[in-house]
PDB file of C-alpha atoms in Angstrom:
ATOM      1  CA  UNK A   1      19.414 -21.616  -4.907  1.00  0.00           C
ATOM      2  CA  UNK A   2      23.119 -23.148  -3.688  1.00  0.00           C
ATOM      3  CA  UNK A   3      24.013 -22.309  -0.124  1.00  0.00           C
ATOM      4  CA  UNK A   4      26.356 -19.729   0.831  1.00  0.00           C
ATOM      5  CA  UNK A   5      25.397 -17.736  -2.118  1.00  0.00           C
ATOM      6  CA  UNK A   6      26.172 -13.966  -1.192  1.00  0.00           C
ATOM      7  CA  UNK A   7      24.262 -10.586  -2.282  1.00  0.00           C
ATOM      8  CA  UNK A   8      24.997  -6.989  -1.860  1.00  0.00           C
ATOM      9  CA  UNK A   9      22.939  -5.270   0.656  1.00  0.00           C
ATOM     10  CA  UNK A  10      22.511  -2.020   2.663  1.00  0.00           C
ATOM     11  CA  UNK A  11      22.023  -2.176   6.587  1.00  0.00           C
ATOM     12  CA  UNK A  12      21.847  -0.374   9.624  1.00  0.00           C
ATOM     13  CA  UNK A  13      22.828  -1.782  13.317  1.00  0.00           C
ATOM     14  CA  UNK A  14      21.136   0.709  15.528  1.00  0.00           C
ATOM     15  CA  UNK A  15      18.291   3.268  15.892  1.00  0.00           C
ATOM     16  CA  UNK A  16      19.071   6.991  14.701  1.00  0.00           C
ATOM     17  CA  UNK A  17      22.348   7.687  12.909  1.00  0.00           C
ATOM     18  CA  UNK A  18      20.575   8.917   9.320  1.00  0.00           C
ATOM     19  CA  UNK A  19      22.153   8.285   5.961  1.00  0.00           C
ATOM     20  CA  UNK A  20      25.511   7.618   7.758  1.00  0.00           C
ATOM     21  CA  UNK A  21      24.570   4.964   9.682  1.00  0.00           C
ATOM     22  CA  UNK A  22      23.710   2.724   6.610  1.00  0.00           C
ATOM     23  CA  UNK A  23      26.357   0.153   5.938  1.00  0.00           C
ATOM     24  CA  UNK A  24      27.394  -1.663   2.790  1.00  0.00           C
ATOM     25  CA  UNK A  25      27.649  -5.599   3.364  1.00  0.00           C
ATOM     26  CA  UNK A  26      27.791  -8.683   1.810  1.00  0.00           C
ATOM     27  CA  UNK A  27      25.312 -11.287   3.144  1.00  0.00           C
ATOM     28  CA  UNK A  28      23.894 -14.730   2.248  1.00  0.00           C
ATOM     29  CA  UNK A  29      20.919 -14.714   0.137  1.00  0.00           C
ATOM     30  CA  UNK A  30      17.967 -15.525   2.170  1.00  0.00           C
ATOM     31  CA  UNK A  31      15.621 -18.511   1.432  1.00  0.00           C
ATOM     32  CA  UNK A  32      11.873 -18.402   1.034  1.00  0.00           C
ATOM     33  CA  UNK A  33      10.094 -20.263   3.624  1.00  0.00           C
ATOM     34  CA  UNK A  34       6.522 -21.599   3.194  1.00  0.00           C
ATOM     35  CA  UNK A  35       4.268 -19.302   1.577  1.00  0.00           C
ATOM     36  CA  UNK A  36       7.330 -17.076   0.476  1.00  0.00           C
ATOM     37  CA  UNK A  37       8.726 -15.874  -2.679  1.00  0.00           C
ATOM     38  CA  UNK A  38      12.319 -14.980  -3.227  1.00  0.00           C
ATOM     39  CA  UNK A  39      12.714 -12.085  -5.734  1.00  0.00           C
ATOM     40  CA  UNK A  40      15.714 -10.916  -7.766  1.00  0.00           C
ATOM     41  CA  UNK A  41      15.125  -7.257  -7.054  1.00  0.00           C
ATOM     42  CA  UNK A  42      14.493  -4.788  -9.776  1.00  0.00           C
ATOM     43  CA  UNK A  43      14.066  -1.595  -7.701  1.00  0.00           C
ATOM     44  CA  UNK A  44      12.953  -0.204  -4.300  1.00  0.00           C
ATOM     45  CA  UNK A  45      11.885   3.437  -3.210  1.00  0.00           C
ATOM     46  CA  UNK A  46      12.131   5.277  -0.084  1.00  0.00           C
ATOM     47  CA  UNK A  47       9.358   5.689   2.154  1.00  0.00           C
ATOM     48  CA  UNK A  48       8.910   8.261   5.187  1.00  0.00           C
ATOM     49  CA  UNK A  49       8.112   5.578   7.184  1.00  0.00           C
ATOM     50  CA  UNK A  50      11.546   4.043   6.484  1.00  0.00           C
ATOM     51  CA  UNK A  51      13.048   6.997   8.148  1.00  0.00           C
ATOM     52  CA  UNK A  52      10.496   6.344  11.261  1.00  0.00           C
ATOM     53  CA  UNK A  53      11.471   3.038  11.465  1.00  0.00           C
ATOM     54  CA  UNK A  54      15.245   4.002  12.019  1.00  0.00           C
ATOM     55  CA  UNK A  55      14.511   6.655  14.448  1.00  0.00           C
ATOM     56  CA  UNK A  56      12.838   4.082  16.400  1.00  0.00           C
ATOM     57  CA  UNK A  57       9.454   5.933  16.061  1.00  0.00           C
ATOM     58  CA  UNK A  58       7.743   2.376  15.839  1.00  0.00           C
ATOM     59  CA  UNK A  59       9.689   0.702  18.463  1.00  0.00           C
ATOM     60  CA  UNK A  60       9.310  -1.888  19.676  1.00  0.00           C
ATOM     61  CA  UNK A  61       7.248  -3.245  16.688  1.00  0.00           C
ATOM     62  CA  UNK A  62       9.828  -2.580  13.910  1.00  0.00           C
ATOM     63  CA  UNK A  63      12.709  -3.458  13.251  1.00  0.00           C
ATOM     64  CA  UNK A  64      12.269  -6.746  14.931  1.00  0.00           C
ATOM     65  CA  UNK A  65      15.959  -7.106  15.134  1.00  0.00           C
ATOM     66  CA  UNK A  66      19.503  -5.723  14.286  1.00  0.00           C
ATOM     67  CA  UNK A  67      21.196  -5.315  11.844  1.00  0.00           C
ATOM     68  CA  UNK A  68      17.973  -4.215   9.422  1.00  0.00           C
ATOM     69  CA  UNK A  69      18.018  -4.086   6.118  1.00  0.00           C
ATOM     70  CA  UNK A  70      15.581  -1.235   5.280  1.00  0.00           C
ATOM     71  CA  UNK A  71      13.072  -0.971   2.016  1.00  0.00           C
ATOM     72  CA  UNK A  72       9.239  -2.158   1.770  1.00  0.00           C
ATOM     73  CA  UNK A  73       8.486  -1.339  -1.690  1.00  0.00           C
ATOM     74  CA  UNK A  74       9.685  -3.918  -4.309  1.00  0.00           C
ATOM     75  CA  UNK A  75       9.922  -4.651  -7.635  1.00  0.00           C
ATOM     76  CA  UNK A  76      11.793  -7.723  -9.186  1.00  0.00           C
ATOM     77  CA  UNK A  77      11.418 -10.975 -10.668  1.00  0.00           C
ATOM     78  CA  UNK A  78      10.742 -14.160  -8.794  1.00  0.00           C
ATOM     79  CA  UNK A  79      13.897 -16.007  -8.585  1.00  0.00           C
ATOM     80  CA  UNK A  80      12.487 -19.019  -6.021  1.00  0.00           C
ATOM     81  CA  UNK A  81       9.100 -20.232  -4.557  1.00  0.00           C
ATOM     82  CA  UNK A  82       8.773 -21.491  -0.718  1.00  0.00           C
ATOM     83  CA  UNK A  83       6.780 -24.553  -0.282  1.00  0.00           C
ATOM     84  CA  UNK A  84       2.759 -23.613  -0.277  1.00  0.00           C
ATOM     85  CA  UNK A  85       3.383 -21.185  -3.308  1.00  0.00           C
ATOM     86  CA  UNK A  86       0.385 -21.642  -6.087  1.00  0.00           C
ATOM     87  CA  UNK A  87       0.240 -18.222  -7.847  1.00  0.00           C
ATOM     88  CA  UNK A  88       3.658 -17.522  -8.618  1.00  0.00           C
ATOM     89  CA  UNK A  89       6.679 -19.212 -10.291  1.00  0.00           C
ATOM     90  CA  UNK A  90      10.377 -18.508 -11.455  1.00  0.00           C
ATOM     91  CA  UNK A  91      10.665 -15.774 -13.919  1.00  0.00           C
ATOM     92  CA  UNK A  92       7.205 -14.081 -12.738  1.00  0.00           C
ATOM     93  CA  UNK A  93       7.838 -10.042 -12.595  1.00  0.00           C
ATOM     94  CA  UNK A  94       6.042  -8.806  -9.789  1.00  0.00           C
ATOM     95  CA  UNK A  95       5.303  -5.985  -7.230  1.00  0.00           C
ATOM     96  CA  UNK A  96       5.199  -6.485  -3.642  1.00  0.00           C
ATOM     97  CA  UNK A  97       5.162  -5.074   0.066  1.00  0.00           C
ATOM     98  CA  UNK A  98       8.049  -6.554   2.216  1.00  0.00           C
ATOM     99  CA  UNK A  99       6.081  -5.815   5.212  1.00  0.00           C
ATOM    100  CA  UNK A 100       7.779  -8.427   7.557  1.00  0.00           C
ATOM    101  CA  UNK A 101      10.422  -9.075  10.226  1.00  0.00           C
ATOM    102  CA  UNK A 102      13.057  -8.930   7.835  1.00  0.00           C
ATOM    103  CA  UNK A 103      12.586  -5.715   5.402  1.00  0.00           C
ATOM    104  CA  UNK A 104      14.974  -6.096   3.051  1.00  0.00           C
ATOM    105  CA  UNK A 105      14.252  -3.824  -0.360  1.00  0.00           C
ATOM    106  CA  UNK A 106      17.937  -2.224  -0.003  1.00  0.00           C
ATOM    107  CA  UNK A 107      19.400  -5.667  -1.352  1.00  0.00           C
ATOM    108  CA  UNK A 108      20.030  -7.630  -4.507  1.00  0.00           C
ATOM    109  CA  UNK A 109      17.559  -9.890  -3.381  1.00  0.00           C
ATOM    110  CA  UNK A 110      14.512 -10.134  -1.191  1.00  0.00           C
ATOM    111  CA  UNK A 111      12.143 -12.608   0.327  1.00  0.00           C
ATOM    112  CA  UNK A 112       8.127 -11.476   0.148  1.00  0.00           C
ATOM    113  CA  UNK A 113       4.723 -13.161   1.560  1.00  0.00           C
ATOM    114  CA  UNK A 114       2.939 -14.495  -1.335  1.00  0.00           C
ATOM    115  CA  UNK A 115      -0.158 -12.846   0.077  1.00  0.00           C
ATOM    116  CA  UNK A 116       1.626  -9.035   0.002  1.00  0.00           C
ATOM    117  CA  UNK A 117       2.922 -10.043  -3.775  1.00  0.00           C
ATOM    118  CA  UNK A 118       1.128  -8.875  -7.092  1.00  0.00           C
ATOM    119  CA  UNK A 119       1.770  -9.901 -10.482  1.00  0.00           C
ATOM    120  CA  UNK A 120       3.310  -6.737 -12.555  1.00  0.00           C
ATOM    121  CA  UNK A 121       2.124  -6.564 -16.020  1.00  0.00           C
ATOM    122  CA  UNK A 122       4.273  -5.634 -18.924  1.00  0.00           C
ATOM    123  CA  UNK A 123       3.092  -2.394 -19.302  1.00  0.00           C
ATOM    124  CA  UNK A 124       4.350  -1.437 -15.754  1.00  0.00           C
ATOM    125  CA  UNK A 125       8.154  -0.935 -15.579  1.00  0.00           C
ATOM    126  CA  UNK A 126      10.011  -1.887 -12.170  1.00  0.00           C
ATOM    127  CA  UNK A 127      10.539   1.571 -11.113  1.00  0.00           C
ATOM    128  CA  UNK A 128       6.427   2.425 -11.445  1.00  0.00           C
ATOM    129  CA  UNK A 129       6.018  -0.604  -9.930  1.00  0.00           C
ATOM    130  CA  UNK A 130       8.562   0.213  -6.800  1.00  0.00           C
ATOM    131  CA  UNK A 131       7.045   3.640  -6.528  1.00  0.00           C
ATOM    132  CA  UNK A 132       3.740   2.412  -5.993  1.00  0.00           C
ATOM    133  CA  UNK A 133       3.011   0.138  -2.795  1.00  0.00           C
ATOM    134  CA  UNK A 134       3.300   2.264   0.439  1.00  0.00           C
ATOM    135  CA  UNK A 135       2.633   5.965  -1.069  1.00  0.00           C
ATOM    136  CA  UNK A 136      -0.401   4.301  -3.441  1.00  0.00           C
ATOM    137  CA  UNK A 137      -1.716   2.397  -0.624  1.00  0.00           C
ATOM    138  CA  UNK A 138      -1.734   5.339   1.837  1.00  0.00           C
ATOM    139  CA  UNK A 139      -3.814   7.805  -0.487  1.00  0.00           C
ATOM    140  CA  UNK A 140      -5.792   5.105  -1.534  1.00  0.00           C
ATOM    141  CA  UNK A 141      -6.949   3.989   1.872  1.00  0.00           C
ATOM    142  CA  UNK A 142      -7.535   7.680   2.970  1.00  0.00           C
ATOM    143  CA  UNK A 143     -10.013   8.136  -0.126  1.00  0.00           C
ATOM    144  CA  UNK A 144     -11.606   5.076   0.804  1.00  0.00           C
ATOM    145  CA  UNK A 145     -12.163   6.173   4.502  1.00  0.00           C
ATOM    146  CA  UNK A 146     -13.715   9.572   3.324  1.00  0.00           C
ATOM    147  CA  UNK A 147     -17.303   9.428   3.604  1.00  0.00           C
ATOM    148  CA  UNK A 148     -19.094   9.660   0.114  1.00  0.00           C
ATOM    149  CA  UNK A 149     -15.903   9.177  -2.322  1.00  0.00           C
ATOM    150  CA  UNK A 150     -16.166   6.916  -5.007  1.00  0.00           C
ATOM    151  CA  UNK A 151     -14.288   5.826  -7.881  1.00  0.00           C
ATOM    152  CA  UNK A 152     -17.555   5.473  -9.760  1.00  0.00           C
ATOM    153  CA  UNK A 153     -17.822   9.456  -9.686  1.00  0.00           C
ATOM    154  CA  UNK A 154     -21.374   8.718  -7.930  1.00  0.00           C
ATOM    155  CA  UNK A 155     -22.674  10.852  -5.691  1.00  0.00           C
ATOM    156  CA  UNK A 156     -22.088  14.540  -4.829  1.00  0.00           C
ATOM    157  CA  UNK A 157     -18.791  16.249  -5.425  1.00  0.00           C
ATOM    158  CA  UNK A 158     -16.551  15.917  -2.527  1.00  0.00           C
ATOM    159  CA  UNK A 159     -14.139  19.177  -1.947  1.00  0.00           C
ATOM    160  CA  UNK A 160     -10.555  17.611  -0.746  1.00  0.00           C
ATOM    161  CA  UNK A 161      -7.449  19.301   0.444  1.00  0.00           C
ATOM    162  CA  UNK A 162      -4.216  17.213  -0.272  1.00  0.00           C
ATOM    163  CA  UNK A 163      -1.026  19.010   1.500  1.00  0.00           C
ATOM    164  CA  UNK A 164       2.366  18.271   0.390  1.00  0.00           C
ATOM    165  CA  UNK A 165       0.711  17.305  -3.256  1.00  0.00           C
ATOM    166  CA  UNK A 166       4.236  17.202  -5.044  1.00  0.00           C
ATOM    167  CA  UNK A 167       5.376  14.422  -2.586  1.00  0.00           C
ATOM    168  CA  UNK A 168       5.121  10.782  -2.444  1.00  0.00           C
ATOM    169  CA  UNK A 169       1.772  10.176  -1.390  1.00  0.00           C
ATOM    170  CA  UNK A 170       0.447  13.741  -2.322  1.00  0.00           C
ATOM    171  CA  UNK A 171       1.020  12.780  -5.914  1.00  0.00           C
ATOM    172  CA  UNK A 172      -0.933   9.729  -5.790  1.00  0.00           C
ATOM    173  CA  UNK A 173      -3.853  10.968  -3.783  1.00  0.00           C
ATOM    174  CA  UNK A 174      -4.367  14.018  -6.162  1.00  0.00           C
ATOM    175  CA  UNK A 175      -4.700  11.593  -9.361  1.00  0.00           C
ATOM    176  CA  UNK A 176      -6.486   9.010  -7.408  1.00  0.00           C
ATOM    177  CA  UNK A 177      -8.977  11.836  -6.092  1.00  0.00           C
ATOM    178  CA  UNK A 178      -9.551  13.294  -9.624  1.00  0.00           C
ATOM    179  CA  UNK A 179     -10.721   9.508 -10.683  1.00  0.00           C
ATOM    180  CA  UNK A 180     -13.520   9.864  -8.467  1.00  0.00           C
ATOM    181  CA  UNK A 181     -15.995  12.445  -7.323  1.00  0.00           C
ATOM    182  CA  UNK A 182     -13.922  15.212  -6.008  1.00  0.00           C
ATOM    183  CA  UNK A 183     -12.764  18.693  -6.480  1.00  0.00           C
ATOM    184  CA  UNK A 184      -9.398  19.037  -5.363  1.00  0.00           C
ATOM    185  CA  UNK A 185      -6.998  21.722  -3.717  1.00  0.00           C
ATOM    186  CA  UNK A 186      -3.459  20.966  -3.394  1.00  0.00           C
ATOM    187  CA  UNK A 187      -0.596  22.589  -1.332  1.00  0.00           C
ATOM    188  CA  UNK A 188       2.921  22.797  -2.806  1.00  0.00           C
ATOM    189  CA  UNK A 189       5.960  24.803  -3.196  1.00  0.00           C
ATOM    190  CA  UNK A 190       6.047  27.434  -6.013  1.00  0.00           C
ATOM    191  CA  UNK A 191       8.606  25.653  -8.188  1.00  0.00           C
ATOM    192  CA  UNK A 192       5.973  22.341  -8.351  1.00  0.00           C
ATOM    193  CA  UNK A 193       2.706  24.540  -9.155  1.00  0.00           C
ATOM    194  CA  UNK A 194       2.354  23.361 -12.584  1.00  0.00           C
ATOM    195  CA  UNK A 195       3.383  19.879 -12.072  1.00  0.00           C
ATOM    196  CA  UNK A 196       0.584  19.222  -9.271  1.00  0.00           C
ATOM    197  CA  UNK A 197      -1.868  20.972 -11.782  1.00  0.00           C
ATOM    198  CA  UNK A 198      -0.815  18.445 -14.500  1.00  0.00           C
ATOM    199  CA  UNK A 199      -1.628  15.877 -12.268  1.00  0.00           C
ATOM    200  CA  UNK A 200      -5.344  17.020 -11.932  1.00  0.00           C
ATOM    201  CA  UNK A 201      -5.569  19.064  -9.094  1.00  0.00           C
ATOM    202  CA  UNK A 202      -8.271  21.932  -9.599  1.00  0.00           C
ATOM    203  CA  UNK A 203      -6.834  24.720  -7.103  1.00  0.00           C
ATOM    204  CA  UNK A 204      -3.225  24.715  -6.159  1.00  0.00           C
ATOM    205  CA  UNK A 205      -1.725  27.033  -3.804  1.00  0.00           C
ATOM    206  CA  UNK A 206       2.000  27.754  -2.922  1.00  0.00           C
ATOM    207  CA  UNK A 207       2.104  26.564   0.879  1.00  0.00           C
ATOM    208  CA  UNK A 208       4.420  29.449   1.324  1.00  0.00           C
ATOM    209  CA  UNK A 209       1.650  31.983   0.461  1.00  0.00           C
ATOM    210  CA  UNK A 210      -0.698  33.477   3.328  1.00  0.00           C
ATOM    211  CA  UNK A 211      -3.447  31.681   1.740  1.00  0.00           C
ATOM    212  CA  UNK A 212      -1.395  28.550   1.812  1.00  0.00           C
ATOM    213  CA  UNK A 213      -0.290  29.132   5.319  1.00  0.00           C
ATOM    214  CA  UNK A 214      -3.628  28.970   6.471  1.00  0.00           C
ATOM    215  CA  UNK A 215      -4.804  26.233   4.001  1.00  0.00           C
ATOM    216  CA  UNK A 216      -7.389  28.205   2.545  1.00  0.00           C
ATOM    217  CA  UNK A 217      -9.477  27.354  -0.530  1.00  0.00           C
ATOM    218  CA  UNK A 218      -9.221  30.265  -3.501  1.00  0.00           C
ATOM    219  CA  UNK A 219     -12.593  29.378  -4.365  1.00  0.00           C
ATOM    220  CA  UNK A 220     -13.909  29.844  -0.404  1.00  0.00           C
ATOM    221  CA  UNK A 221     -14.786  25.759  -0.499  1.00  0.00           C
ATOM    222  CA  UNK A 222     -14.766  23.885   2.891  1.00  0.00           C
ATOM    223  CA  UNK A 223     -13.047  20.396   2.909  1.00  0.00           C
ATOM    224  CA  UNK A 224     -15.060  17.332   3.322  1.00  0.00           C
ATOM    225  CA  UNK A 225     -11.589  15.473   3.726  1.00  0.00           C
ATOM    226  CA  UNK A 226      -7.846  16.585   4.261  1.00  0.00           C
ATOM    227  CA  UNK A 227      -5.188  14.107   3.050  1.00  0.00           C
ATOM    228  CA  UNK A 228      -2.407  15.383   5.113  1.00  0.00           C
ATOM    229  CA  UNK A 229       1.333  14.661   3.909  1.00  0.00           C
ATOM    230  CA  UNK A 230       3.587  16.912   5.840  1.00  0.00           C
ATOM    231  CA  UNK A 231       3.767  18.347   9.108  1.00  0.00           C
ATOM    232  CA  UNK A 232       3.789  21.354  11.239  1.00  0.00           C
ATOM    233  CA  UNK A 233       0.187  22.580  10.825  1.00  0.00           C
ATOM    234  CA  UNK A 234      -2.138  22.403  13.786  1.00  0.00           C
ATOM    235  CA  UNK A 235      -5.440  21.358  14.205  1.00  0.00           C
ATOM    236  CA  UNK A 236      -6.661  24.935  14.828  1.00  0.00           C
ATOM    237  CA  UNK A 237      -5.527  25.475  11.160  1.00  0.00           C
ATOM    238  CA  UNK A 238      -7.576  22.834   9.817  1.00  0.00           C
ATOM    239  CA  UNK A 239     -10.417  23.288  11.856  1.00  0.00           C
ATOM    240  CA  UNK A 240     -12.031  26.484  10.129  1.00  0.00           C
ATOM    241  CA  UNK A 241     -11.411  25.277   6.972  1.00  0.00           C
ATOM    242  CA  UNK A 242     -13.288  21.696   7.502  1.00  0.00           C
ATOM    243  CA  UNK A 243     -17.312  21.309   6.397  1.00  0.00           C
ATOM    244  CA  UNK A 244     -19.647  20.187   9.117  1.00  0.00           C
ATOM    245  CA  UNK A 245     -18.143  16.408   9.339  1.00  0.00           C
ATOM    246  CA  UNK A 246     -14.693  17.273   7.550  1.00  0.00           C
ATOM    247  CA  UNK A 247     -11.949  14.630   8.441  1.00  0.00           C
ATOM    248  CA  UNK A 248      -8.086  15.298   8.325  1.00  0.00           C
ATOM    249  CA  UNK A 249      -6.274  12.001   7.639  1.00  0.00           C
ATOM    250  CA  UNK A 250      -2.511  12.595   8.862  1.00  0.00           C
ATOM    251  CA  UNK A 251      -0.265  10.101   7.291  1.00  0.00           C
ATOM    252  CA  UNK A 252       2.473  10.398   9.722  1.00  0.00           C
ATOM    253  CA  UNK A 253       0.753  11.033  12.864  1.00  0.00           C
ATOM    254  CA  UNK A 254       2.783  11.649  16.040  1.00  0.00           C
ATOM    255  CA  UNK A 255       1.493  10.791  19.770  1.00  0.00           C
ATOM    256  CA  UNK A 256      -0.254  14.205  19.759  1.00  0.00           C
ATOM    257  CA  UNK A 257      -2.261  13.644  16.824  1.00  0.00           C
ATOM    258  CA  UNK A 258      -3.425  10.233  18.652  1.00  0.00           C
ATOM    259  CA  UNK A 259      -4.289  12.390  21.784  1.00  0.00           C
ATOM    260  CA  UNK A 260      -6.346  14.949  19.825  1.00  0.00           C
ATOM    261  CA  UNK A 261      -8.001  12.137  17.747  1.00  0.00           C
ATOM    262  CA  UNK A 262      -8.741  10.375  21.210  1.00  0.00           C
ATOM    263  CA  UNK A 263     -10.079  13.443  22.790  1.00  0.00           C
ATOM    264  CA  UNK A 264     -12.398  14.168  19.652  1.00  0.00           C
ATOM    265  CA  UNK A 265     -14.184  10.863  20.080  1.00  0.00           C
ATOM    266  CA  UNK A 266     -14.773  11.151  23.659  1.00  0.00           C
ATOM    267  CA  UNK A 267     -16.525  14.450  22.984  1.00  0.00           C
ATOM    268  CA  UNK A 268     -18.325  13.384  19.911  1.00  0.00           C
ATOM    269  CA  UNK A 269     -16.743  15.856  17.456  1.00  0.00           C
ATOM    270  CA  UNK A 270     -17.924  15.835  13.780  1.00  0.00           C
ATOM    271  CA  UNK A 271     -14.550  17.310  12.516  1.00  0.00           C
ATOM    272  CA  UNK A 272     -11.690  15.044  13.301  1.00  0.00           C
ATOM    273  CA  UNK A 273      -8.055  14.626  13.076  1.00  0.00           C
ATOM    274  CA  UNK A 274      -7.719  10.971  12.219  1.00  0.00           C
ATOM    275  CA  UNK A 275      -4.154   9.343  12.349  1.00  0.00           C
ATOM    276  CA  UNK A 276      -3.771   6.869   9.523  1.00  0.00           C
ATOM    277  CA  UNK A 277      -2.852   3.219  10.627  1.00  0.00           C
ATOM    278  CA  UNK A 278      -2.863   1.153   7.589  1.00  0.00           C
ATOM    279  CA  UNK A 279      -2.432  -2.461   6.927  1.00  0.00           C
ATOM    280  CA  UNK A 280      -1.141  -3.575   2.990  1.00  0.00           C
ATOM    281  CA  UNK A 281      -3.551  -5.466   1.503  1.00  0.00           C
ATOM    282  CA  UNK A 282      -2.860  -7.432  -1.810  1.00  0.00           C
ATOM    283  CA  UNK A 283      -6.196  -6.907  -3.462  1.00  0.00           C
ATOM    284  CA  UNK A 284      -5.858  -3.070  -2.872  1.00  0.00           C
ATOM    285  CA  UNK A 285      -2.095  -3.307  -4.104  1.00  0.00           C
ATOM    286  CA  UNK A 286      -3.331  -4.982  -7.312  1.00  0.00           C
ATOM    287  CA  UNK A 287      -6.364  -2.479  -7.840  1.00  0.00           C
ATOM    288  CA  UNK A 288      -3.861   0.103  -7.965  1.00  0.00           C
ATOM    289  CA  UNK A 289      -1.525  -1.454 -10.114  1.00  0.00           C
ATOM    290  CA  UNK A 290      -4.184  -1.833 -12.737  1.00  0.00           C
ATOM    291  CA  UNK A 291      -4.749   2.066 -12.443  1.00  0.00           C
ATOM    292  CA  UNK A 292      -1.029   2.295 -13.393  1.00  0.00           C
ATOM    293  CA  UNK A 293      -1.344  -0.344 -16.210  1.00  0.00           C
ATOM    294  CA  UNK A 294      -4.294   1.675 -17.619  1.00  0.00           C
ATOM    295  CA  UNK A 295      -2.390   4.839 -17.475  1.00  0.00           C
ATOM    296  CA  UNK A 296      -4.908   6.294 -15.022  1.00  0.00           C
ATOM    297  CA  UNK A 297      -2.243   7.183 -12.539  1.00  0.00           C
ATOM    298  CA  UNK A 298       1.413   7.228 -12.845  1.00  0.00           C
ATOM    299  CA  UNK A 299       4.572   7.678 -10.687  1.00  0.00           C
ATOM    300  CA  UNK A 300       6.358  11.355 -10.549  1.00  0.00           C
ATOM    301  CA  UNK A 301       9.969   9.916  -9.854  1.00  0.00           C
ATOM    302  CA  UNK A 302      12.354  12.052  -8.377  1.00  0.00           C
ATOM    303  CA  UNK A 303      15.614  10.466  -8.797  1.00  0.00           C
ATOM    304  CA  UNK A 304      17.330   7.150  -9.181  1.00  0.00           C
ATOM    305  CA  UNK A 305      20.288   5.717  -7.481  1.00  0.00           C
ATOM    306  CA  UNK A 306      22.356   2.623  -7.230  1.00  0.00           C
ATOM    307  CA  UNK A 307      22.550   0.536  -4.819  1.00  0.00           C
ATOM    308  CA  UNK A 308      26.005   1.524  -4.083  1.00  0.00           C
ATOM    309  CA  UNK A 309      24.950   4.766  -3.428  1.00  0.00           C
ATOM    310  CA  UNK A 310      21.680   4.324  -1.244  1.00  0.00           C
ATOM    311  CA  UNK A 311      23.106   6.663   1.507  1.00  0.00           C
ATOM    312  CA  UNK A 312      22.652   9.407  -0.730  1.00  0.00           C
ATOM    313  CA  UNK A 313      19.204   8.528  -1.759  1.00  0.00           C
ATOM    314  CA  UNK A 314      18.339   8.222   2.040  1.00  0.00           C
ATOM    315  CA  UNK A 315      19.973  11.820   2.559  1.00  0.00           C
ATOM    316  CA  UNK A 316      17.545  12.763   0.045  1.00  0.00           C
ATOM    317  CA  UNK A 317      14.573  11.249   1.661  1.00  0.00           C
ATOM    318  CA  UNK A 318      15.758  12.954   4.758  1.00  0.00           C
ATOM    319  CA  UNK A 319      15.616  16.427   3.209  1.00  0.00           C
ATOM    320  CA  UNK A 320      12.389  16.029   2.825  1.00  0.00           C
ATOM    321  CA  UNK A 321      12.004  18.224  -0.573  1.00  0.00           C
ATOM    322  CA  UNK A 322      12.209  15.217  -3.270  1.00  0.00           C
ATOM    323  CA  UNK A 323       9.360  15.659  -6.035  1.00  0.00           C
ATOM    324  CA  UNK A 324       7.482  12.323  -5.784  1.00  0.00           C
ATOM    325  CA  UNK A 325       9.541   9.037  -5.178  1.00  0.00           C
ATOM    326  CA  UNK A 326      12.937   8.303  -4.707  1.00  0.00           C
ATOM    327  CA  UNK A 327      13.985   5.142  -6.427  1.00  0.00           C
ATOM    328  CA  UNK A 328      17.064   2.822  -5.783  1.00  0.00           C
ATOM    329  CA  UNK A 329      18.038  -0.010  -8.081  1.00  0.00           C
ATOM    330  CA  UNK A 330      20.503  -2.895  -7.367  1.00  0.00           C
TER     331      UNK A 330
END
């Protein structure tokens, strides 16, 4: 690409500030380095992790520098490849995790590592592709860490609880769990009960009811694992609802979650609150994308916003009541 070619992008210059801190700018299109591909972006999605980065919760790790272009999920077309790239060429449709120093999803172009980029089959739209990476991988990782879970449906049936099941991670967790050997109890708001049932949940509870607040299974089951996709529930609420070796995977862990986990490890507790720390892997993303291709899972998309109104998508994510994924397209 010719030098000084410009692109539209959205960035922020310091921690905090929410949607109001996002600034629309014109920047030079980045160049792919060794083992990198330059993507012409077709879509990205907003994740709670993006908001945590802006708040400074993952300081000093991310962002590495300001100004920062947010956005980790990417679907687009390969525009240019850097040296050493073997598996992609210009024109290839792909899905990628922009889990690097630059971030970059809220822009017309973004650079991705080849080892975090997978081919996007024609059956998968850009919106479906962009919705998948971080949310789908988080749900998948929780299931992989659940003792006895199998996509082959082998072994004893497990009882799983998925909180905030109509959200970005929750929707995938329900669908993926039902592809395996799991009975799924799910919580969500009253307006989303039918949606979560349609995703495959066996039992759905309105989180505002007494049973929902207590996380009790309507059939009296004890949970072998909980994929916890929301906040506001203390360990004392989970503990009586767990089976003997039950685990609670917290996808947005706070410092208190890490402290509880450490204490439980020291005391050899069989019931555990486990903070989810995830490193995205290309093979796992490709595995999930194949499920999308085959129609076994799908993204529930809350809304689609143009890049020119990215702050509206950001504010909607901060509000915390999106049904599924929030998409931004350039």
